Amino acid sequence: MIIDIHGHYTTAPKALEAWRNRQIAAIKNPSEMPQASELSISDDELRESIEGNQLRLMRERGLDLTIFSPRASFMAHHIGDFQVSSAWAAICNELCYRISRLFPDHFIPAAMLPQSPGADPATCIPELIKCVEEYGNVAINLNPDPSGGHWNSPPLSDRHWYPIYEKMVEYDIPAMIHVSTSCNPSFHTTGAHYLNADTTAFMQCLTSDLFKDFPTLRFVIPHGGGAVPYHWGRFRGLAQEMKKPKLSDHLLNNIFFDTCVYHQPGIDLLARVIPVDNILFASEMIGAVRGIDPETGHSYDDTKRYIEAAHIDPEQRHKIYEANARRVYPRLDAALKAKGR
């Protein structure tokens, strides 16, 4: 089985974006704020949005299951207040849940949290509980920068975030550390802000003792870990200067990296530097990079091709494709075993 741990609903029907635009426009005029009940998307529309897009590519590329969450750039936690974010997150999470019910063999949901700048993360807990207990979500996406590129929230090691971590430990679910749209013109959303955030999240963990407080807490850092694997010596050296334990002891029981690295040399280096037990297969299909690589003639996000071409043995490939995901996402493993998979 091949499990893609990084999928976003980027092809949702246009009605979703239209509702969101109405919501944003009404922030300055609350009397015009749309209700969730005013958004109508049929099951047939959901099927159409998936069958010709994510599901088609999964079948073409030989992928079996995708952990599916709301579109990352659409989270836009910097827009409006907590009530705006809460209504938006609930709608997006319900759509991913409906996709998982329509295509139960191919998609399982992960939750967007209703984060908002300055809001207590504890306000996210009711949505998290609903998504795990009612929707069967196996993970959450946690935005370390709800401000949208201005980074005015405390670091991930701060007790500010502990209410979410406590719930993650209780439910035994990981968080993908994933920012959303950048509203800071200095940082392109997918080319800079995403990769900066991946690197920043890792460094925040390196400089802290977070995992002493939460030894079973698990973070997935997407996009191959940003700069981390490619500057591993720098991070090892910084840890050494700070009198921290070796990174393999200090962080790699709790931090994992995905394979959304869109060229062969990058994947080759990732697999050489990071222990295979800490690498999870992912592609972020129909996401940030959708084009065809003229050097290969294949889609940049067809990451299975890179794993197949990497110099790793079949046992290591099995870990990247399936075994590591089952271990890092225990609720996913339980759901698959319940289905005899």
PDB file of N, CA, C and O in Angstrom, residues 163-232:
ATOM      1  N   PRO A 163      -2.350  23.675  25.195  1.00  0.00           N
ATOM      2  CA  PRO A 163      -3.698  23.075  25.133  1.00  0.00           C
ATOM      3  C   PRO A 163      -3.892  22.172  23.912  1.00  0.00           C
ATOM      4  O   PRO A 163      -4.539  21.121  24.010  1.00  0.00           O
ATOM      5  N   ILE A 164      -3.327  22.579  22.777  1.00  0.00           N
ATOM      6  CA  ILE A 164      -3.443  21.741  21.584  1.00  0.00           C
ATOM      7  C   ILE A 164      -2.588  20.487  21.739  1.00  0.00           C
ATOM      8  O   ILE A 164      -3.021  19.373  21.408  1.00  0.00           O
ATOM      9  N   TYR A 165      -1.384  20.634  22.246  1.00  0.00           N
ATOM     10  CA  TYR A 165      -0.507  19.470  22.423  1.00  0.00           C
ATOM     11  C   TYR A 165      -1.129  18.447  23.373  1.00  0.00           C
ATOM     12  O   TYR A 165      -1.030  17.230  23.142  1.00  0.00           O
ATOM     13  N   GLU A 166      -1.741  18.928  24.427  1.00  0.00           N
ATOM     14  CA  GLU A 166      -2.370  18.013  25.388  1.00  0.00           C
ATOM     15  C   GLU A 166      -3.462  17.188  24.718  1.00  0.00           C
ATOM     16  O   GLU A 166      -3.596  15.984  24.984  1.00  0.00           O
ATOM     17  N   LYS A 167      -4.207  17.816  23.849  1.00  0.00           N
ATOM     18  CA  LYS A 167      -5.278  17.090  23.138  1.00  0.00           C
ATOM     19  C   LYS A 167      -4.677  16.142  22.108  1.00  0.00           C
ATOM     20  O   LYS A 167      -5.189  15.033  21.896  1.00  0.00           O
ATOM     21  N   MET A 168      -3.615  16.559  21.443  1.00  0.00           N
ATOM     22  CA  MET A 168      -2.941  15.673  20.491  1.00  0.00           C
ATOM     23  C   MET A 168      -2.444  14.405  21.180  1.00  0.00           C
ATOM     24  O   MET A 168      -2.595  13.294  20.650  1.00  0.00           O
ATOM     25  N   VAL A 169      -1.848  14.565  22.349  1.00  0.00           N
ATOM     26  CA  VAL A 169      -1.349  13.407  23.091  1.00  0.00           C
ATOM     27  C   VAL A 169      -2.501  12.528  23.538  1.00  0.00           C
ATOM     28  O   VAL A 169      -2.434  11.286  23.460  1.00  0.00           O
ATOM     29  N   GLU A 170      -3.569  13.146  24.001  1.00  0.00           N
ATOM     30  CA  GLU A 170      -4.737  12.374  24.434  1.00  0.00           C
ATOM     31  C   GLU A 170      -5.291  11.520  23.300  1.00  0.00           C
ATOM     32  O   GLU A 170      -5.623  10.346  23.486  1.00  0.00           O
ATOM     33  N   TYR A 171      -5.394  12.106  22.106  1.00  0.00           N
ATOM     34  CA  TYR A 171      -5.955  11.390  20.965  1.00  0.00           C
ATOM     35  C   TYR A 171      -4.899  10.603  20.179  1.00  0.00           C
ATOM     36  O   TYR A 171      -5.250   9.869  19.253  1.00  0.00           O
ATOM     37  N   ASP A 172      -3.642  10.792  20.522  1.00  0.00           N
ATOM     38  CA  ASP A 172      -2.537  10.107  19.839  1.00  0.00           C
ATOM     39  C   ASP A 172      -2.536  10.426  18.347  1.00  0.00           C
ATOM     40  O   ASP A 172      -2.481   9.536  17.492  1.00  0.00           O
ATOM     41  N   ILE A 173      -2.587  11.723  18.049  1.00  0.00           N
ATOM     42  CA  ILE A 173      -2.569  12.182  16.658  1.00  0.00           C
ATOM     43  C   ILE A 173      -1.376  13.103  16.445  1.00  0.00           C
ATOM     44  O   ILE A 173      -0.969  13.831  17.358  1.00  0.00           O
ATOM     45  N   PRO A 174      -0.791  13.095  15.248  1.00  0.00           N
ATOM     46  CA  PRO A 174       0.282  14.035  14.927  1.00  0.00           C
ATOM     47  C   PRO A 174      -0.277  15.332  14.359  1.00  0.00           C
ATOM     48  O   PRO A 174      -1.453  15.410  13.977  1.00  0.00           O
ATOM     49  N   ALA A 175       0.578  16.333  14.303  1.00  0.00           N
ATOM     50  CA  ALA A 175       0.258  17.584  13.625  1.00  0.00           C
ATOM     51  C   ALA A 175       1.232  17.790  12.484  1.00  0.00           C
ATOM     52  O   ALA A 175       2.447  17.649  12.673  1.00  0.00           O
ATOM     53  N   MET A 176       0.702  18.099  11.311  1.00  0.00           N
ATOM     54  CA  MET A 176       1.552  18.624  10.260  1.00  0.00           C
ATOM     55  C   MET A 176       1.702  20.122  10.520  1.00  0.00           C
ATOM     56  O   MET A 176       0.711  20.846  10.647  1.00  0.00           O
ATOM     57  N   ILE A 177       2.937  20.579  10.627  1.00  0.00           N
ATOM     58  CA  ILE A 177       3.195  22.003  10.891  1.00  0.00           C
ATOM     59  C   ILE A 177       3.147  22.728   9.550  1.00  0.00           C
ATOM     60  O   ILE A 177       4.083  22.659   8.750  1.00  0.00           O
ATOM     61  N   HIS A 178       2.042  23.414   9.300  1.00  0.00           N
ATOM     62  CA  HIS A 178       1.798  23.959   7.957  1.00  0.00           C
ATOM     63  C   HIS A 178       1.230  25.363   8.048  1.00  0.00           C
ATOM     64  O   HIS A 178       0.129  25.568   8.561  1.00  0.00           O
ATOM     65  N   VAL A 179       1.970  26.328   7.537  1.00  0.00           N
ATOM     66  CA  VAL A 179       1.462  27.695   7.480  1.00  0.00           C
ATOM     67  C   VAL A 179       0.450  27.836   6.345  1.00  0.00           C
ATOM     68  O   VAL A 179       0.238  26.922   5.555  1.00  0.00           O
ATOM     69  N   SER A 180      -0.142  29.019   6.275  1.00  0.00           N
ATOM     70  CA  SER A 180      -1.113  29.318   5.232  1.00  0.00           C
ATOM     71  C   SER A 180      -0.586  30.470   4.380  1.00  0.00           C
ATOM     72  O   SER A 180       0.624  30.705   4.311  1.00  0.00           O
ATOM     73  N   THR A 181      -1.481  31.184   3.758  1.00  0.00           N
ATOM     74  CA  THR A 181      -1.107  32.277   2.862  1.00  0.00           C
ATOM     75  C   THR A 181      -0.254  33.332   3.569  1.00  0.00           C
ATOM     76  O   THR A 181      -0.497  33.657   4.735  1.00  0.00           O
ATOM     77  N   SER A 182       0.712  33.867   2.877  1.00  0.00           N
ATOM     78  CA  SER A 182       1.480  34.997   3.378  1.00  0.00           C
ATOM     79  C   SER A 182       0.835  36.296   2.902  1.00  0.00           C
ATOM     80  O   SER A 182       0.613  36.493   1.708  1.00  0.00           O
ATOM     81  N   CYS A 183       0.538  37.171   3.866  1.00  0.00           N
ATOM     82  CA  CYS A 183       0.078  38.514   3.501  1.00  0.00           C
ATOM     83  C   CYS A 183       1.211  39.521   3.625  1.00  0.00           C
ATOM     84  O   CYS A 183       0.996  40.728   3.482  1.00  0.00           O
ATOM     85  N   ASN A 184       2.411  39.025   3.878  1.00  0.00           N
ATOM     86  CA  ASN A 184       3.613  39.858   3.944  1.00  0.00           C
ATOM     87  C   ASN A 184       4.265  39.839   2.565  1.00  0.00           C
ATOM     88  O   ASN A 184       4.693  38.782   2.092  1.00  0.00           O
ATOM     89  N   PRO A 185       4.359  40.974   1.887  1.00  0.00           N
ATOM     90  CA  PRO A 185       4.879  40.976   0.513  1.00  0.00           C
ATOM     91  C   PRO A 185       6.332  40.536   0.405  1.00  0.00           C
ATOM     92  O   PRO A 185       6.812  40.249  -0.695  1.00  0.00           O
ATOM     93  N   SER A 186       7.024  40.457   1.526  1.00  0.00           N
ATOM     94  CA  SER A 186       8.415  40.001   1.485  1.00  0.00           C
ATOM     95  C   SER A 186       8.527  38.499   1.273  1.00  0.00           C
ATOM     96  O   SER A 186       9.597  38.009   0.907  1.00  0.00           O
ATOM     97  N   PHE A 187       7.422  37.763   1.515  1.00  0.00           N
ATOM     98  CA  PHE A 187       7.489  36.309   1.479  1.00  0.00           C
ATOM     99  C   PHE A 187       6.439  35.737   0.532  1.00  0.00           C
ATOM    100  O   PHE A 187       5.240  35.767   0.834  1.00  0.00           O
ATOM    101  N   HIS A 188       6.884  35.224  -0.603  1.00  0.00           N
ATOM    102  CA  HIS A 188       5.993  34.487  -1.492  1.00  0.00           C
ATOM    103  C   HIS A 188       5.434  33.294  -0.725  1.00  0.00           C
ATOM    104  O   HIS A 188       6.158  32.599  -0.002  1.00  0.00           O
ATOM    105  N   THR A 189       4.150  33.036  -0.890  1.00  0.00           N
ATOM    106  CA  THR A 189       3.498  32.028  -0.050  1.00  0.00           C
ATOM    107  C   THR A 189       4.156  30.664  -0.161  1.00  0.00           C
ATOM    108  O   THR A 189       4.620  30.091   0.832  1.00  0.00           O
ATOM    109  N   THR A 190       4.193  30.094  -1.363  1.00  0.00           N
ATOM    110  CA  THR A 190       4.663  28.719  -1.502  1.00  0.00           C
ATOM    111  C   THR A 190       6.157  28.608  -1.734  1.00  0.00           C
ATOM    112  O   THR A 190       6.758  27.571  -1.422  1.00  0.00           O
ATOM    113  N   GLY A 191       6.775  29.659  -2.271  1.00  0.00           N
ATOM    114  CA  GLY A 191       8.191  29.584  -2.566  1.00  0.00           C
ATOM    115  C   GLY A 191       9.086  30.025  -1.428  1.00  0.00           C
ATOM    116  O   GLY A 191      10.249  29.638  -1.369  1.00  0.00           O
ATOM    117  N   ALA A 192       8.537  30.825  -0.513  1.00  0.00           N
ATOM    118  CA  ALA A 192       9.346  31.322   0.603  1.00  0.00           C
ATOM    119  C   ALA A 192       8.687  31.024   1.950  1.00  0.00           C
ATOM    120  O   ALA A 192       9.279  30.390   2.818  1.00  0.00           O
ATOM    121  N   HIS A 193       7.447  31.488   2.135  1.00  0.00           N
ATOM    122  CA  HIS A 193       6.793  31.377   3.446  1.00  0.00           C
ATOM    123  C   HIS A 193       6.690  29.924   3.911  1.00  0.00           C
ATOM    124  O   HIS A 193       6.986  29.614   5.064  1.00  0.00           O
ATOM    125  N   TYR A 194       6.268  29.026   3.025  1.00  0.00           N
ATOM    126  CA  TYR A 194       6.152  27.622   3.405  1.00  0.00           C
ATOM    127  C   TYR A 194       7.508  27.060   3.856  1.00  0.00           C
ATOM    128  O   TYR A 194       7.623  26.440   4.919  1.00  0.00           O
ATOM    129  N   LEU A 195       8.517  27.261   3.040  1.00  0.00           N
ATOM    130  CA  LEU A 195       9.825  26.668   3.335  1.00  0.00           C
ATOM    131  C   LEU A 195      10.489  27.345   4.530  1.00  0.00           C
ATOM    132  O   LEU A 195      11.163  26.683   5.334  1.00  0.00           O
ATOM    133  N   ASN A 196      10.305  28.656   4.653  1.00  0.00           N
ATOM    134  CA  ASN A 196      10.801  29.348   5.841  1.00  0.00           C
ATOM    135  C   ASN A 196      10.170  28.783   7.103  1.00  0.00           C
ATOM    136  O   ASN A 196      10.839  28.583   8.129  1.00  0.00           O
ATOM    137  N   ALA A 197       8.864  28.546   7.032  1.00  0.00           N
ATOM    138  CA  ALA A 197       8.144  28.055   8.206  1.00  0.00           C
ATOM    139  C   ALA A 197       8.600  26.656   8.592  1.00  0.00           C
ATOM    140  O   ALA A 197       8.715  26.334   9.787  1.00  0.00           O
ATOM    141  N   ASP A 198       8.843  25.806   7.597  1.00  0.00           N
ATOM    142  CA  ASP A 198       9.318  24.458   7.891  1.00  0.00           C
ATOM    143  C   ASP A 198      10.637  24.509   8.656  1.00  0.00           C
ATOM    144  O   ASP A 198      10.827  23.819   9.657  1.00  0.00           O
ATOM    145  N   THR A 199      11.538  25.352   8.170  1.00  0.00           N
ATOM    146  CA  THR A 199      12.845  25.499   8.807  1.00  0.00           C
ATOM    147  C   THR A 199      12.705  26.111  10.196  1.00  0.00           C
ATOM    148  O   THR A 199      13.338  25.666  11.163  1.00  0.00           O
ATOM    149  N   THR A 200      11.855  27.128  10.301  1.00  0.00           N
ATOM    150  CA  THR A 200      11.651  27.812  11.572  1.00  0.00           C
ATOM    151  C   THR A 200      11.079  26.873  12.620  1.00  0.00           C
ATOM    152  O   THR A 200      11.514  26.875  13.783  1.00  0.00           O
ATOM    153  N   ALA A 201      10.102  26.068  12.227  1.00  0.00           N
ATOM    154  CA  ALA A 201       9.485  25.136  13.176  1.00  0.00           C
ATOM    155  C   ALA A 201      10.516  24.165  13.726  1.00  0.00           C
ATOM    156  O   ALA A 201      10.555  23.876  14.933  1.00  0.00           O
ATOM    157  N   PHE A 202      11.370  23.655  12.847  1.00  0.00           N
ATOM    158  CA  PHE A 202      12.404  22.726  13.301  1.00  0.00           C
ATOM    159  C   PHE A 202      13.340  23.406  14.288  1.00  0.00           C
ATOM    160  O   PHE A 202      13.679  22.848  15.338  1.00  0.00           O
ATOM    161  N   MET A 203      13.761  24.625  13.967  1.00  0.00           N
ATOM    162  CA  MET A 203      14.697  25.335  14.838  1.00  0.00           C
ATOM    163  C   MET A 203      14.060  25.665  16.179  1.00  0.00           C
ATOM    164  O   MET A 203      14.730  25.628  17.226  1.00  0.00           O
ATOM    165  N   GLN A 204      12.777  25.996  16.188  1.00  0.00           N
ATOM    166  CA  GLN A 204      12.092  26.251  17.452  1.00  0.00           C
ATOM    167  C   GLN A 204      12.105  25.008  18.340  1.00  0.00           C
ATOM    168  O   GLN A 204      12.247  25.108  19.565  1.00  0.00           O
ATOM    169  N   CYS A 205      11.959  23.862  17.730  1.00  0.00           N
ATOM    170  CA  CYS A 205      12.008  22.613  18.503  1.00  0.00           C
ATOM    171  C   CYS A 205      13.428  22.309  18.962  1.00  0.00           C
ATOM    172  O   CYS A 205      13.648  21.853  20.092  1.00  0.00           O
ATOM    173  N   LEU A 206      14.411  22.575  18.087  1.00  0.00           N
ATOM    174  CA  LEU A 206      15.801  22.292  18.430  1.00  0.00           C
ATOM    175  C   LEU A 206      16.240  23.094  19.656  1.00  0.00           C
ATOM    176  O   LEU A 206      16.972  22.585  20.521  1.00  0.00           O
ATOM    177  N   THR A 207      15.815  24.334  19.744  1.00  0.00           N
ATOM    178  CA  THR A 207      16.281  25.212  20.820  1.00  0.00           C
ATOM    179  C   THR A 207      15.490  25.048  22.109  1.00  0.00           C
ATOM    180  O   THR A 207      15.737  25.765  23.082  1.00  0.00           O
ATOM    181  N   SER A 208      14.535  24.121  22.136  1.00  0.00           N
ATOM    182  CA  SER A 208      13.666  23.985  23.302  1.00  0.00           C
ATOM    183  C   SER A 208      13.765  22.590  23.905  1.00  0.00           C
ATOM    184  O   SER A 208      14.456  21.710  23.381  1.00  0.00           O
ATOM    185  N   ASP A 209      13.046  22.427  24.995  1.00  0.00           N
ATOM    186  CA  ASP A 209      12.899  21.112  25.628  1.00  0.00           C
ATOM    187  C   ASP A 209      11.450  20.644  25.537  1.00  0.00           C
ATOM    188  O   ASP A 209      10.941  19.944  26.418  1.00  0.00           O
ATOM    189  N   LEU A 210      10.783  21.034  24.451  1.00  0.00           N
ATOM    190  CA  LEU A 210       9.357  20.728  24.295  1.00  0.00           C
ATOM    191  C   LEU A 210       9.057  19.251  24.483  1.00  0.00           C
ATOM    192  O   LEU A 210       8.088  18.867  25.152  1.00  0.00           O
ATOM    193  N   PHE A 211       9.885  18.392  23.899  1.00  0.00           N
ATOM    194  CA  PHE A 211       9.566  16.968  23.900  1.00  0.00           C
ATOM    195  C   PHE A 211       9.883  16.289  25.229  1.00  0.00           C
ATOM    196  O   PHE A 211       9.536  15.123  25.421  1.00  0.00           O
ATOM    197  N   LYS A 212      10.511  17.023  26.139  1.00  0.00           N
ATOM    198  CA  LYS A 212      10.600  16.516  27.507  1.00  0.00           C
ATOM    199  C   LYS A 212       9.244  16.617  28.195  1.00  0.00           C
ATOM    200  O   LYS A 212       8.870  15.758  28.994  1.00  0.00           O
ATOM    201  N   ASP A 213       8.509  17.681  27.876  1.00  0.00           N
ATOM    202  CA  ASP A 213       7.162  17.833  28.420  1.00  0.00           C
ATOM    203  C   ASP A 213       6.164  16.925  27.714  1.00  0.00           C
ATOM    204  O   ASP A 213       5.186  16.479  28.335  1.00  0.00           O
ATOM    205  N   PHE A 214       6.403  16.661  26.434  1.00  0.00           N
ATOM    206  CA  PHE A 214       5.484  15.839  25.637  1.00  0.00           C
ATOM    207  C   PHE A 214       6.284  14.795  24.868  1.00  0.00           C
ATOM    208  O   PHE A 214       6.507  14.926  23.653  1.00  0.00           O
ATOM    209  N   PRO A 215       6.746  13.755  25.531  1.00  0.00           N
ATOM    210  CA  PRO A 215       7.632  12.789  24.871  1.00  0.00           C
ATOM    211  C   PRO A 215       6.991  12.014  23.735  1.00  0.00           C
ATOM    212  O   PRO A 215       7.702  11.466  22.893  1.00  0.00           O
ATOM    213  N   THR A 216       5.649  11.966  23.673  1.00  0.00           N
ATOM    214  CA  THR A 216       4.988  11.235  22.584  1.00  0.00           C
ATOM    215  C   THR A 216       4.404  12.160  21.518  1.00  0.00           C
ATOM    216  O   THR A 216       3.753  11.685  20.586  1.00  0.00           O
ATOM    217  N   LEU A 217       4.631  13.458  21.660  1.00  0.00           N
ATOM    218  CA  LEU A 217       4.133  14.415  20.675  1.00  0.00           C
ATOM    219  C   LEU A 217       4.853  14.209  19.344  1.00  0.00           C
ATOM    220  O   LEU A 217       6.067  13.995  19.310  1.00  0.00           O
ATOM    221  N   ARG A 218       4.099  14.275  18.241  1.00  0.00           N
ATOM    222  CA  ARG A 218       4.698  14.040  16.922  1.00  0.00           C
ATOM    223  C   ARG A 218       4.336  15.178  15.975  1.00  0.00           C
ATOM    224  O   ARG A 218       3.164  15.513  15.818  1.00  0.00           O
ATOM    225  N   PHE A 219       5.382  15.724  15.331  1.00  0.00           N
ATOM    226  CA  PHE A 219       5.222  16.751  14.309  1.00  0.00           C
ATOM    227  C   PHE A 219       5.700  16.198  12.973  1.00  0.00           C
ATOM    228  O   PHE A 219       6.758  15.567  12.902  1.00  0.00           O
ATOM    229  N   VAL A 220       4.940  16.473  11.936  1.00  0.00           N
ATOM    230  CA  VAL A 220       5.386  16.217  10.568  1.00  0.00           C
ATOM    231  C   VAL A 220       5.715  17.575   9.948  1.00  0.00           C
ATOM    232  O   VAL A 220       4.860  18.461   9.890  1.00  0.00           O
ATOM    233  N   ILE A 221       6.950  17.728   9.527  1.00  0.00           N
ATOM    234  CA  ILE A 221       7.360  18.965   8.862  1.00  0.00           C
ATOM    235  C   ILE A 221       7.348  18.704   7.361  1.00  0.00           C
ATOM    236  O   ILE A 221       8.081  17.845   6.861  1.00  0.00           O
ATOM    237  N   PRO A 222       6.494  19.411   6.622  1.00  0.00           N
ATOM    238  CA  PRO A 222       6.295  19.095   5.201  1.00  0.00           C
ATOM    239  C   PRO A 222       7.378  19.680   4.304  1.00  0.00           C
ATOM    240  O   PRO A 222       8.348  20.285   4.760  1.00  0.00           O
ATOM    241  N   HIS A 223       7.180  19.462   3.007  1.00  0.00           N
ATOM    242  CA  HIS A 223       8.054  20.024   1.965  1.00  0.00           C
ATOM    243  C   HIS A 223       9.514  19.635   2.198  1.00  0.00           C
ATOM    244  O   HIS A 223      10.431  20.431   2.004  1.00  0.00           O
ATOM    245  N   GLY A 224       9.696  18.386   2.631  1.00  0.00           N
ATOM    246  CA  GLY A 224      11.040  17.873   2.855  1.00  0.00           C
ATOM    247  C   GLY A 224      11.761  18.502   4.019  1.00  0.00           C
ATOM    248  O   GLY A 224      12.965  18.316   4.174  1.00  0.00           O
ATOM    249  N   GLY A 225      11.036  19.263   4.857  1.00  0.00           N
ATOM    250  CA  GLY A 225      11.673  19.895   6.008  1.00  0.00           C
ATOM    251  C   GLY A 225      12.266  21.254   5.726  1.00  0.00           C
ATOM    252  O   GLY A 225      13.099  21.738   6.503  1.00  0.00           O
ATOM    253  N   GLY A 226      11.864  21.886   4.616  1.00  0.00           N
ATOM    254  CA  GLY A 226      12.434  23.191   4.300  1.00  0.00           C
ATOM    255  C   GLY A 226      13.932  23.072   4.060  1.00  0.00           C
ATOM    256  O   GLY A 226      14.383  22.261   3.248  1.00  0.00           O
ATOM    257  N   ALA A 227      14.715  23.841   4.788  1.00  0.00           N
ATOM    258  CA  ALA A 227      16.175  23.816   4.621  1.00  0.00           C
ATOM    259  C   ALA A 227      16.857  22.752   5.468  1.00  0.00           C
ATOM    260  O   ALA A 227      18.062  22.541   5.335  1.00  0.00           O
ATOM    261  N   VAL A 228      16.097  22.077   6.326  1.00  0.00           N
ATOM    262  CA  VAL A 228      16.718  21.263   7.372  1.00  0.00           C
ATOM    263  C   VAL A 228      17.640  20.164   6.841  1.00  0.00           C
ATOM    264  O   VAL A 228      18.832  20.129   7.181  1.00  0.00           O
ATOM    265  N   PRO A 229      17.161  19.249   5.991  1.00  0.00           N
ATOM    266  CA  PRO A 229      18.052  18.157   5.583  1.00  0.00           C
ATOM    267  C   PRO A 229      19.257  18.636   4.787  1.00  0.00           C
ATOM    268  O   PRO A 229      20.304  17.994   4.797  1.00  0.00           O
ATOM    269  N   TYR A 230      19.121  19.775   4.147  1.00  0.00           N
ATOM    270  CA  TYR A 230      20.148  20.263   3.242  1.00  0.00           C
ATOM    271  C   TYR A 230      21.203  21.081   3.981  1.00  0.00           C
ATOM    272  O   TYR A 230      22.239  21.434   3.422  1.00  0.00           O
ATOM    273  N   HIS A 231      20.935  21.383   5.264  1.00  0.00           N
ATOM    274  CA  HIS A 231      21.905  22.071   6.120  1.00  0.00           C
ATOM    275  C   HIS A 231      22.039  21.319   7.444  1.00  0.00           C
ATOM    276  O   HIS A 231      22.171  21.928   8.503  1.00  0.00           O
ATOM    277  N   TRP A 232      22.017  20.007   7.356  1.00  0.00           N
ATOM    278  CA  TRP A 232      22.004  19.167   8.549  1.00  0.00           C
ATOM    279  C   TRP A 232      23.231  19.423   9.426  1.00  0.00           C
ATOM    280  O   TRP A 232      23.136  19.436  10.659  1.00  0.00           O
TER     281      TRP A 232
END
